[in-house]
Short mmCIF file of C-alpha atoms and ligand atoms in Angstrom, two decimals:
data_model
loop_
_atom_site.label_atom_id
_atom_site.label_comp_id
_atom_site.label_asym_id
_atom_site.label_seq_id
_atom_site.Cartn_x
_atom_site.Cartn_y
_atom_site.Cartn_z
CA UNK A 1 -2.07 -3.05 -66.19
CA UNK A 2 1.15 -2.61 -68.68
CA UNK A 3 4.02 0.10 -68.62
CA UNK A 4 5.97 1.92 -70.53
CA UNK A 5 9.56 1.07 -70.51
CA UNK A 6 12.58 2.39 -72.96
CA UNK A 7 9.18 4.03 -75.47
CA UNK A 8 8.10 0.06 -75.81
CA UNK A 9 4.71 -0.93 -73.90
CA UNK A 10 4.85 -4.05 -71.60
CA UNK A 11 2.30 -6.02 -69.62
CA UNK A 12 3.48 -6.36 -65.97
CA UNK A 13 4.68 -10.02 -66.79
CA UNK A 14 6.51 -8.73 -70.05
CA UNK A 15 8.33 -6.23 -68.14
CA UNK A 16 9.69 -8.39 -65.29
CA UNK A 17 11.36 -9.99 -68.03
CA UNK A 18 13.73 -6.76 -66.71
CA UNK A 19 14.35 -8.27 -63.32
CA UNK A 20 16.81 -10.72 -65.00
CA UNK A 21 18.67 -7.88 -66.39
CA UNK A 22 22.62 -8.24 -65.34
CA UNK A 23 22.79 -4.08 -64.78
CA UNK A 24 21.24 -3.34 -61.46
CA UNK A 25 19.91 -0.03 -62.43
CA UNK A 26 17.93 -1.86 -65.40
CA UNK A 27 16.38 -4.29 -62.41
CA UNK A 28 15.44 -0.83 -59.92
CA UNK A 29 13.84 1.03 -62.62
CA UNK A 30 11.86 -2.07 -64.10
CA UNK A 31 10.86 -2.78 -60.83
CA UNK A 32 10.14 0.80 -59.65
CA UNK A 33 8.20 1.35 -62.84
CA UNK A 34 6.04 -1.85 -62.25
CA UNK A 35 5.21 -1.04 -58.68
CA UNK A 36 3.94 2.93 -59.48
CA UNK A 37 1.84 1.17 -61.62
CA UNK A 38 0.06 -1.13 -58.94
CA UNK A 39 0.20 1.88 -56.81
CA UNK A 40 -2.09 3.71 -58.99
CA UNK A 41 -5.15 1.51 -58.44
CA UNK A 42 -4.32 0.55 -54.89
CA UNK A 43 -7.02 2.80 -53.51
CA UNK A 44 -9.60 1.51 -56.02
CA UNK A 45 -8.49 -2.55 -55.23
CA UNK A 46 -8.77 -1.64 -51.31
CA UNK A 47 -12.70 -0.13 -52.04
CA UNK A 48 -13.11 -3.48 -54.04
CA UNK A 49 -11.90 -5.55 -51.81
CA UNK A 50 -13.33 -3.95 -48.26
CA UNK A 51 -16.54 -5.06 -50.13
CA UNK A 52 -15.74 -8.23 -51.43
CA UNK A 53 -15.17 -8.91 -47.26
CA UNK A 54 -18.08 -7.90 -46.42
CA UNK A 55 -20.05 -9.93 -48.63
CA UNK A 56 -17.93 -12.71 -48.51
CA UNK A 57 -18.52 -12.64 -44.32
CA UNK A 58 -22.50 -12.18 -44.70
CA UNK A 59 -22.59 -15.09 -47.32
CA UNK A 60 -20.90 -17.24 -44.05
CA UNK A 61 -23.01 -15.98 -41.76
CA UNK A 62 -26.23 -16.83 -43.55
CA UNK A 63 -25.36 -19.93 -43.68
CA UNK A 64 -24.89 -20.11 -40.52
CA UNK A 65 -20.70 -20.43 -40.03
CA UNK A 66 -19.36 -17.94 -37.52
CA UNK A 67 -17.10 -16.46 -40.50
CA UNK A 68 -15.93 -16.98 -43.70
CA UNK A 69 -13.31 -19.26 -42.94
CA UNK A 70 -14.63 -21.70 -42.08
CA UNK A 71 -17.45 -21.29 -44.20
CA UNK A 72 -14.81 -22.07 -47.06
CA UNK A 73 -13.24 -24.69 -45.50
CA UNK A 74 -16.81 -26.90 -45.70
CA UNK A 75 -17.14 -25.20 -49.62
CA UNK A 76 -13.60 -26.09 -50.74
CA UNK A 77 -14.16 -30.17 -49.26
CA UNK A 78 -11.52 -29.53 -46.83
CA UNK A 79 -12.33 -33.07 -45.40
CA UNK A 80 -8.90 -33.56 -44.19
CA UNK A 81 -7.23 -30.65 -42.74
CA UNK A 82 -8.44 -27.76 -40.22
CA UNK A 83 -7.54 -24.32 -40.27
CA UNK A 84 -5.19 -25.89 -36.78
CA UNK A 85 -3.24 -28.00 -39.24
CA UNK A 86 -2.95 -24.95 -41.78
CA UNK A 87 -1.35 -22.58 -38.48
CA UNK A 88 0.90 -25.63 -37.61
CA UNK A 89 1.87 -25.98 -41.36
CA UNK A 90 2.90 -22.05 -41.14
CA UNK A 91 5.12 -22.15 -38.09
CA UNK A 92 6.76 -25.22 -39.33
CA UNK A 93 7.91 -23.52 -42.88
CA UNK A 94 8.63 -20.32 -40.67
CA UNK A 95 11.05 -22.70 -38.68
CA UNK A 96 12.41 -25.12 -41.06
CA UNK A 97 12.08 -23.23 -44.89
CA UNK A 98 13.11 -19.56 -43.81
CA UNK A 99 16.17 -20.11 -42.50
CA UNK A 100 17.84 -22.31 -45.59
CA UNK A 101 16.26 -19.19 -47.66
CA UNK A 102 17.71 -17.04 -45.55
CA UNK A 103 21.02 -18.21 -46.02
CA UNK A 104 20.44 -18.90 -49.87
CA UNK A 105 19.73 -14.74 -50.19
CA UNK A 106 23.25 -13.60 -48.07
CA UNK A 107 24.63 -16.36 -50.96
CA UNK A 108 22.91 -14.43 -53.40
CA UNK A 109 24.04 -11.11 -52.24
CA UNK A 110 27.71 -12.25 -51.62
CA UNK A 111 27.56 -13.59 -55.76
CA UNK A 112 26.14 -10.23 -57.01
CA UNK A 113 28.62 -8.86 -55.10
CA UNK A 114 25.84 -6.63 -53.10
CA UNK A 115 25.68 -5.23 -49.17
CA UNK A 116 21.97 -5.67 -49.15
CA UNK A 117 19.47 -7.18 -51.69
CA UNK A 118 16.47 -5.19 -52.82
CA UNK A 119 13.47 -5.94 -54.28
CA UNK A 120 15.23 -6.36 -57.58
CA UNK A 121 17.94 -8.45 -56.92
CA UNK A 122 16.00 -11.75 -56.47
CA UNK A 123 15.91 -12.49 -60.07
CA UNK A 124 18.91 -11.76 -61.84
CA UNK A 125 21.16 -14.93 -62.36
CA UNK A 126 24.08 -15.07 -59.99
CA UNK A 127 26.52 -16.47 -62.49
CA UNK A 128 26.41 -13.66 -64.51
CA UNK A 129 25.82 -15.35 -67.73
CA UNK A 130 22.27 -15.08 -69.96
CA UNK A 131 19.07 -16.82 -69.30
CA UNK A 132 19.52 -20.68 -70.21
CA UNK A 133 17.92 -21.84 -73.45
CA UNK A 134 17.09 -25.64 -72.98
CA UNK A 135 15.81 -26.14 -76.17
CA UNK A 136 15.58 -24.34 -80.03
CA UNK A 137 11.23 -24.57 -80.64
CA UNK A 138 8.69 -26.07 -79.37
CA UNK A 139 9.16 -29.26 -81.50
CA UNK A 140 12.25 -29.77 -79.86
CA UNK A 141 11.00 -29.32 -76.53
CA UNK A 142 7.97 -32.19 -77.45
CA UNK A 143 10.66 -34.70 -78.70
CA UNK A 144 13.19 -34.08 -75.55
CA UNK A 145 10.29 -34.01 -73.23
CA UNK A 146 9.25 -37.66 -74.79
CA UNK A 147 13.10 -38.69 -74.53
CA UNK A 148 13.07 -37.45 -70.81
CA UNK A 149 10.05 -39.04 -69.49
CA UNK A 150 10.74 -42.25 -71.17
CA UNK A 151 14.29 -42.02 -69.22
CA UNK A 152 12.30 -42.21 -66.09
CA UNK A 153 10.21 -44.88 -67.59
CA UNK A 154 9.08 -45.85 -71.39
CA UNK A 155 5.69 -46.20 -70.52
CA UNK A 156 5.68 -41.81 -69.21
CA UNK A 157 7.64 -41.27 -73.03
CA UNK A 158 4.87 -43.73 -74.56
CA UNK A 159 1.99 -41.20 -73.04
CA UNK A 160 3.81 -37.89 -74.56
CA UNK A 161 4.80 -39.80 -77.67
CA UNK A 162 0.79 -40.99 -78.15
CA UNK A 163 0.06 -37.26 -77.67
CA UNK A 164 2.27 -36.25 -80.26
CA UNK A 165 1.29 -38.57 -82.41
CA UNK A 166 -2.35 -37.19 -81.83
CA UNK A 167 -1.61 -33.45 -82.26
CA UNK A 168 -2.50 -33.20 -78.69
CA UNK A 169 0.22 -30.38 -77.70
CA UNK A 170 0.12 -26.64 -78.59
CA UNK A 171 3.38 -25.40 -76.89
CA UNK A 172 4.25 -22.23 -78.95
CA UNK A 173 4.02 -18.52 -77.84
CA UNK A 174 2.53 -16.73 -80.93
CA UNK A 175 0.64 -13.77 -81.42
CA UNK A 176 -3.14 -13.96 -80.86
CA UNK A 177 -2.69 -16.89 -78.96
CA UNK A 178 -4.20 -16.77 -74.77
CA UNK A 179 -1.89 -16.78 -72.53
CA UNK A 180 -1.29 -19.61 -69.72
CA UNK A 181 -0.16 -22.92 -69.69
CA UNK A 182 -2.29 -25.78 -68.87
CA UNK A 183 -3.48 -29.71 -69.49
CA UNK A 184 -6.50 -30.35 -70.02
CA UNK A 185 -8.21 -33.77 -69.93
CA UNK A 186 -10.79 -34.10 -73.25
CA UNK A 187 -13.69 -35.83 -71.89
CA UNK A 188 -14.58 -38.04 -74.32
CA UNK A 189 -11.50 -39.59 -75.99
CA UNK A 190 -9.91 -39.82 -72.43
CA UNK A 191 -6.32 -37.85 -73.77
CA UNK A 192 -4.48 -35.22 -72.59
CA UNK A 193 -4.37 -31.66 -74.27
CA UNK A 194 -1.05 -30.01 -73.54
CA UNK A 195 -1.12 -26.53 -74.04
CA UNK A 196 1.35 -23.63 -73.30
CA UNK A 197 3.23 -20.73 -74.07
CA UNK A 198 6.83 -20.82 -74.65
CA UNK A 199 9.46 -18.56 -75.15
CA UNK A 200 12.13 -21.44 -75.23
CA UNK A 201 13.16 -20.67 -71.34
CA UNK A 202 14.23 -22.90 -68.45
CA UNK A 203 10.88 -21.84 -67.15
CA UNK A 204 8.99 -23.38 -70.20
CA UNK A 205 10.66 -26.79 -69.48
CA UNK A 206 9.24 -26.77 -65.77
CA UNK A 207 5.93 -26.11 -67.35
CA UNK A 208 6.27 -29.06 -69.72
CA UNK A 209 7.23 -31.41 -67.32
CA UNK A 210 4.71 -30.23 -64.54
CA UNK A 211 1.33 -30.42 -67.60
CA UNK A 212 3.21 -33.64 -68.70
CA UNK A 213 2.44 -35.25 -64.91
CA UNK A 214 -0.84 -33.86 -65.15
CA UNK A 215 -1.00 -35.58 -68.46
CA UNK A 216 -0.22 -38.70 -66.80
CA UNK A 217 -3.08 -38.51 -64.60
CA UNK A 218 -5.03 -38.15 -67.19
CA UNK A 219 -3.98 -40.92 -68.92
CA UNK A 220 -4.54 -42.86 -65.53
CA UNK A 221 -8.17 -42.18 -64.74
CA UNK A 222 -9.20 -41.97 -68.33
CA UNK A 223 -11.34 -45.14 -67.38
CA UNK A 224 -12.50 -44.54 -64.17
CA UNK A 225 -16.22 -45.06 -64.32
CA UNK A 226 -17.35 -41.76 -63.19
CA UNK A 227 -16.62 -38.10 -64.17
CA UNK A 228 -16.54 -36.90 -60.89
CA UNK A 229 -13.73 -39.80 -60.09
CA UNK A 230 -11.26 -38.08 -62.67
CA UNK A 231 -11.66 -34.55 -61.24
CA UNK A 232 -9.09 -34.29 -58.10
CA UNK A 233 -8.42 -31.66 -55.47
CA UNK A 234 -5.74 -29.49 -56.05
CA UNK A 235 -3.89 -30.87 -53.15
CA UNK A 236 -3.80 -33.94 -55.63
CA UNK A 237 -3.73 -32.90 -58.94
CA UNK A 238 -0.75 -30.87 -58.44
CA UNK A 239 0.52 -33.59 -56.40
CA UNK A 240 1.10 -35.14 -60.35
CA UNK A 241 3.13 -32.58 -61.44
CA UNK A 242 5.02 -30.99 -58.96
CA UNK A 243 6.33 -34.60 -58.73
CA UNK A 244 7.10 -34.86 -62.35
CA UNK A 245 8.98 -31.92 -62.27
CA UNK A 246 11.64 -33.33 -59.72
CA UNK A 247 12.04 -37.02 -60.42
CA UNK A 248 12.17 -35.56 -64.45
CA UNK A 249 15.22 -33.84 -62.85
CA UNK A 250 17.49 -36.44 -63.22
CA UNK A 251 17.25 -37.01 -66.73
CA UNK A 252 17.13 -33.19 -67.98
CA UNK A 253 20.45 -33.79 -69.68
CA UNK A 254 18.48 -34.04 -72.40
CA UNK A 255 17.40 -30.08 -72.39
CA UNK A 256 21.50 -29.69 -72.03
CA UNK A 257 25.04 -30.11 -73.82
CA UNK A 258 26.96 -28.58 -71.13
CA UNK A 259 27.22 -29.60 -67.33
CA UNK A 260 27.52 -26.64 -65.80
CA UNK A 261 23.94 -25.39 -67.66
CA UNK A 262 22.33 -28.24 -66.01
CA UNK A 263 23.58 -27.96 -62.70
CA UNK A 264 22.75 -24.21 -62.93
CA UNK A 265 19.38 -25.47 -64.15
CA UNK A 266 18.56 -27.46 -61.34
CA UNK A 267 19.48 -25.31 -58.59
CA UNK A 268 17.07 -22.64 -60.14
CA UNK A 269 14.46 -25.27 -59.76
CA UNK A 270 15.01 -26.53 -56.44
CA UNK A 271 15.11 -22.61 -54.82
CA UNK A 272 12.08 -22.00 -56.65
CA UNK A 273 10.58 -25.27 -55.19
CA UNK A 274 11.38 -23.86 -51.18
CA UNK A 275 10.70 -20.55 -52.29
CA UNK A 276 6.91 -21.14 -52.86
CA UNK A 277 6.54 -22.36 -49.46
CA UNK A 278 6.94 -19.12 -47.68
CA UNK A 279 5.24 -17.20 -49.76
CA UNK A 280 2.22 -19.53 -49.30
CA UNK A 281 2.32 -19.23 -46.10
CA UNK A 282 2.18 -15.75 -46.09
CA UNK A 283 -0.79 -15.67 -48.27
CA UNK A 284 -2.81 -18.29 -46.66
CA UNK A 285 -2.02 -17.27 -43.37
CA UNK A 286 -3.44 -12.61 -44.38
CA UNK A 287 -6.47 -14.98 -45.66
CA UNK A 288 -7.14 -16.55 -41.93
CA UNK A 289 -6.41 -13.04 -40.18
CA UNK A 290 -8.89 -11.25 -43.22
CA UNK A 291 -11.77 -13.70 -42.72
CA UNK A 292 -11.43 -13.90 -38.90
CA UNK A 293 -11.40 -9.98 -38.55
CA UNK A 294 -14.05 -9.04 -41.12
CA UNK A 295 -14.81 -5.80 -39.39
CA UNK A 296 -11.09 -4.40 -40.28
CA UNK A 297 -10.15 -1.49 -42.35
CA UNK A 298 -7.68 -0.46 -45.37
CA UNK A 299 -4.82 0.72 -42.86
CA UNK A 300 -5.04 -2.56 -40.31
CA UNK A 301 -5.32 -5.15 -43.81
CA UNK A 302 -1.75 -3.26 -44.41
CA UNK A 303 -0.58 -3.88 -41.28
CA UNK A 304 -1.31 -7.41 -40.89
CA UNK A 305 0.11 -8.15 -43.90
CA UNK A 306 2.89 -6.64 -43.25
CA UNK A 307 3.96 -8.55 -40.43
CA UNK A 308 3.19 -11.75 -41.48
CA UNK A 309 5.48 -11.12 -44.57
CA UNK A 310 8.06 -10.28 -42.15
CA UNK A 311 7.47 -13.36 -40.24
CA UNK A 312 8.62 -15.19 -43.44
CA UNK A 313 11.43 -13.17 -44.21
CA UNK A 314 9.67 -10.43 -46.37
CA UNK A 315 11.28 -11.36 -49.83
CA UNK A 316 14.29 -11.82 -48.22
CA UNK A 317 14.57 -8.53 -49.17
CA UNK A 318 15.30 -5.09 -47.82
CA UNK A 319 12.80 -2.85 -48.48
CA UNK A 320 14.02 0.66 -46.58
CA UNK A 321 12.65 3.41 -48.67
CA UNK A 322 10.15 1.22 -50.73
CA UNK A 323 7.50 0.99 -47.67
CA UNK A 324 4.48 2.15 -49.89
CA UNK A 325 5.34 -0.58 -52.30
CA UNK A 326 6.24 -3.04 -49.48
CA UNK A 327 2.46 -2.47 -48.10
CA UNK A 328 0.79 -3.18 -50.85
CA UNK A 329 2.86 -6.32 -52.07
CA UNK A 330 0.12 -8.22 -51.60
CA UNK A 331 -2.45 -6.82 -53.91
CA UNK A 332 -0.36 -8.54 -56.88
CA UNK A 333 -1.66 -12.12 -55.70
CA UNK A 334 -5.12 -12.40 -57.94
CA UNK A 335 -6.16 -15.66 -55.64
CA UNK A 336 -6.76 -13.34 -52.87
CA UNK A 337 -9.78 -11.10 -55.02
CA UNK A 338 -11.19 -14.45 -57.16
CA UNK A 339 -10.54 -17.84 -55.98
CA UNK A 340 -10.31 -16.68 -51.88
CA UNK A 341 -8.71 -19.48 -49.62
CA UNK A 342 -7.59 -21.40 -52.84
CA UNK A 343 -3.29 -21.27 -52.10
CA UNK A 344 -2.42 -23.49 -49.32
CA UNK A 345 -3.33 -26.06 -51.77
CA UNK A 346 0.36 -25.15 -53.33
CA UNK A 347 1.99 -26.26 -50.70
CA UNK A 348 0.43 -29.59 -49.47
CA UNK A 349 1.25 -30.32 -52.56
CA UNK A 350 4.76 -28.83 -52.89
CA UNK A 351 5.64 -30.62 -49.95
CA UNK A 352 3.89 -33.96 -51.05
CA UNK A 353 6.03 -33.90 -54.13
CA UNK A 354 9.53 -33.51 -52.22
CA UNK A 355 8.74 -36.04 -50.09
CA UNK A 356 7.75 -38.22 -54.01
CA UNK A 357 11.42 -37.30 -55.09
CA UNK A 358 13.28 -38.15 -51.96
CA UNK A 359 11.48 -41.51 -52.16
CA UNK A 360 12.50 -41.72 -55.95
CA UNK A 361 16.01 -40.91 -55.11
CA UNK A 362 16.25 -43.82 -52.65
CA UNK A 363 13.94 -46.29 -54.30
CA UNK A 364 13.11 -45.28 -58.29
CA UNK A 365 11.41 -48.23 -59.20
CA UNK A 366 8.91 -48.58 -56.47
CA UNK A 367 8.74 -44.56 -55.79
CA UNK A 368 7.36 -44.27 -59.21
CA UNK A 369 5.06 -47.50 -58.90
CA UNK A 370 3.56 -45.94 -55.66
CA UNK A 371 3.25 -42.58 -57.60
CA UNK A 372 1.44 -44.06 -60.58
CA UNK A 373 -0.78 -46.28 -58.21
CA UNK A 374 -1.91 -43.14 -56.29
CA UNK A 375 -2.65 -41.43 -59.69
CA UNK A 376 -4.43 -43.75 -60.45
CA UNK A 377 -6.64 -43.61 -58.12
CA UNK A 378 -8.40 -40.96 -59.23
CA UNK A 379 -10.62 -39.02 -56.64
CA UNK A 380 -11.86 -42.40 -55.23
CA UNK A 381 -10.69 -42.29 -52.33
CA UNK A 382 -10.14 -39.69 -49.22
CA UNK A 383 -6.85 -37.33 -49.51
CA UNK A 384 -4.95 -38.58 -47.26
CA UNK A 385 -5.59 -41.99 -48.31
CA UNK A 386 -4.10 -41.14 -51.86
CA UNK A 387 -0.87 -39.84 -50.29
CA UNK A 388 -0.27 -42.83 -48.14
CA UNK A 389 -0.90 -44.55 -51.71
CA UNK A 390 1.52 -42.64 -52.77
CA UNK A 391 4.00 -44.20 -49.83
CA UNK A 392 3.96 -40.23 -48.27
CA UNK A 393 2.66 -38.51 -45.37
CA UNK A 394 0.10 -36.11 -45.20
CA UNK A 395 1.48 -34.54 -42.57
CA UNK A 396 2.15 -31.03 -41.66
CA UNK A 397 4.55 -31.52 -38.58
CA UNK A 398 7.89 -29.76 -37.54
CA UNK A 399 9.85 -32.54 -37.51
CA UNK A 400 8.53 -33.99 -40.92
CA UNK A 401 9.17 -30.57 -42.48
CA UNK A 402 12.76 -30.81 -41.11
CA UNK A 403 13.34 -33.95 -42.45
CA UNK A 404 12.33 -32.41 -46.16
CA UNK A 405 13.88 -29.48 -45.72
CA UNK A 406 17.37 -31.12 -45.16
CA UNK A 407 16.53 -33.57 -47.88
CA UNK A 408 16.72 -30.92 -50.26
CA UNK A 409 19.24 -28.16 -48.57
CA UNK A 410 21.27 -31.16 -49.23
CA UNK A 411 20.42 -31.69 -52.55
CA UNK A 412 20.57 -27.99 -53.06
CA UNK A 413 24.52 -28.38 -51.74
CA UNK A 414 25.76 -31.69 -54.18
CA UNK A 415 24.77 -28.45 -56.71
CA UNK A 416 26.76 -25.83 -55.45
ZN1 LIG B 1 -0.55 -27.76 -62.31
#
């Protein structure tokens, strides 16, 4: 799908570069422009997908699952969660994530100086000033990412500094190139490949600091004796990064000269980092309701989804006179068409990594020993197992939610 905008042509992830735009009528008619265009194939995606459901629920019931949930969980090696703990996992972010999002958004609306936010306000920066620009090229971001992660510990900077060394990073956007941003482990010299696409944003600098903790684990199992050992779950592999990305936190000075850039920075980081959970949850949870009702139609898919995004404060948006668009939000998340059940994985592992930082932020030295022991680890051992490694919970409680939750609302406040 691309648009037209201003006589250029955009792809859909070119022209949200519009949402950040300071004028508000810049934002509505990006947006509006984006959303006509995933309205036009809504009809055709909603004949794909009814079939895609009922394949997907004769597949389960051939081999002999009552539906296609649970069918998945057995084909994903969910050894160490139910669908139970995914529900409980739900109502706690409902409970404990929501409401600090909730009042991040009237904070939001009160900066912008706005009665309501739509749709398009969620993106714009709320100090008014232009994106941030943490680095010049994408040599500089490979020599400050080195200087960062040695910060935390020389043997991380020694890992990125061997890669360099190696050619082992291909960070720069240019033409031609595919898109994406990814490590990947080369199977025979045991090194991580780094690549990505920057465009010298704050954005890019998450992304090299999340592949560099993949990187890591790399590094780690490199001499585990079997392949299958160095492969991990999602829930674990992104454990790696998404905990790289926070305990690199304290050491982005590096990316900036001024103080207020890198508090500004941060707090962009740590919303994004609640923000995911909610919208996880909504995604997981339409995936439970789709699978369990496979004899639904077009109109009651809508519906459903509809309400659980409300559940989980719908954007924290308000979305009078965009209901069409509101509807069909959730035909924009690919996972649900290709890679069905694969997304509650994001969140586990979200989660694990806050609970990695707070950890870190009491106890560096043996935080990041417990992280690195864990990593290394492989898949050798059960889930569960690896996060106690870790010296976390897998745990999907309430009260354990609560206690991350305020562990980083708090964070989120020493920012403000
Ligand atoms: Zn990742």
């Amino acid at each position: 799908m691309s648009v037209i905008i201003n006589d250029h042509e955009y792809t859909l992830e070119q022209a949200s570069n519009f949402l950040k735009d300071t004028s508000r009528t810049v934002r509505e008619e990006a947006w509006k422009t984006i959303q006509q265009r995933r309205l036009v194939d809504k009809d055709t995606l909603n004949l794909l997908f009814d079939e895609l459901v009922v394949m997907r629920n004769q597949v389960a019931l051939n081999a002999g699952f009552e539906n296609y949930r649970d069918y998945m969980f057995q084909a994903l090696g969910r050894f160490d969660y139910t669908p139970k703990d995914c529900y409980d996992f739900h109502e706690a972010i409902e409970k404990e994530i929501v409401p600090i999002l909730k009042e991040q958004a009237e904070n939001r609306a009160h900066l912008l100086g706005l009665e309501v936010l739509k749709p398009w306000d969620q993106e714009v920066s709320t100090s008014g000033k232009p994106a941030l620009k943490p680095f010049k090229n994408g040599q500089e971001l490979i020599d400050k990412s080195i200087e960062c992660f040695d910060a935390i510990d020389p043997k991380l900077g020694q890992m990125l500094a061997v890669m360099k060394a190696n050619n082992l990073f291909d960070v720069e956007s240019r033409k031609g190139k595919a898109p994406g941003g990814y490590n990947y482990p080369l199977a025979e010299t045991g090194a991580p490949f780094i690549f990505m696409n920057s465009a010298n944003s704050l954005r890019d600098l998450t992304t090299m600091v999340h592949e560099g903790g993949h990187a890591v684990h790399t590094f780690l199992t490199a001499n585990l004796e079997l392949n299958d050992f160095k492969h991990c779950p999602s829930e674990v592999a992104e454990l790696a990064s998404m905990s790289m990305e926070l305990m690199s936190m304290d050491h982005w000075d590096v990316y900036f000269d001024k103080e207020e850039d890198l508090i500004r920075a941060k707090r962009e980081q740590l919303l994004d980092v609640l923000k995911t959970l909610p919208w996880v949850a909504v995604i997981d949870q339409f995936q439970h309701w789709i699978y369990t009702n496979p004899t639904h139609n077009a109109a009651d898919r809508e519906e459903a989804f509809q309400q659980i995004y409300k559940r989980f404060g719908a954007g924290f948006s308000n979305w009078e006179g965009q209901e069409a668009e509101f509807k069909n939000i959730w035909q924009k998340q690919l996972h649900l068409f290709e890679v069905p059940f694969y997304y509650i994985e994001y969140a586990i592992a979200q989660l694990g990594a806050i609970a990695i930082w707070k950890n870190f932020k009491e106890q560096p030295e043996k935080a990041l020993q417990q992280y690195l022991d864990a990593l290394a680890l492989g898949y050798t051992k059960p889930m569960n197992e690896i996060y106690e490694t870790a010296g976390i919970k897998f745990d999907f409680s309430p009260k354990y939610i609560n206690e991350l939750a305020t562990f980083v609302k708090n964070e989120l406040d020493k920012l403000a």
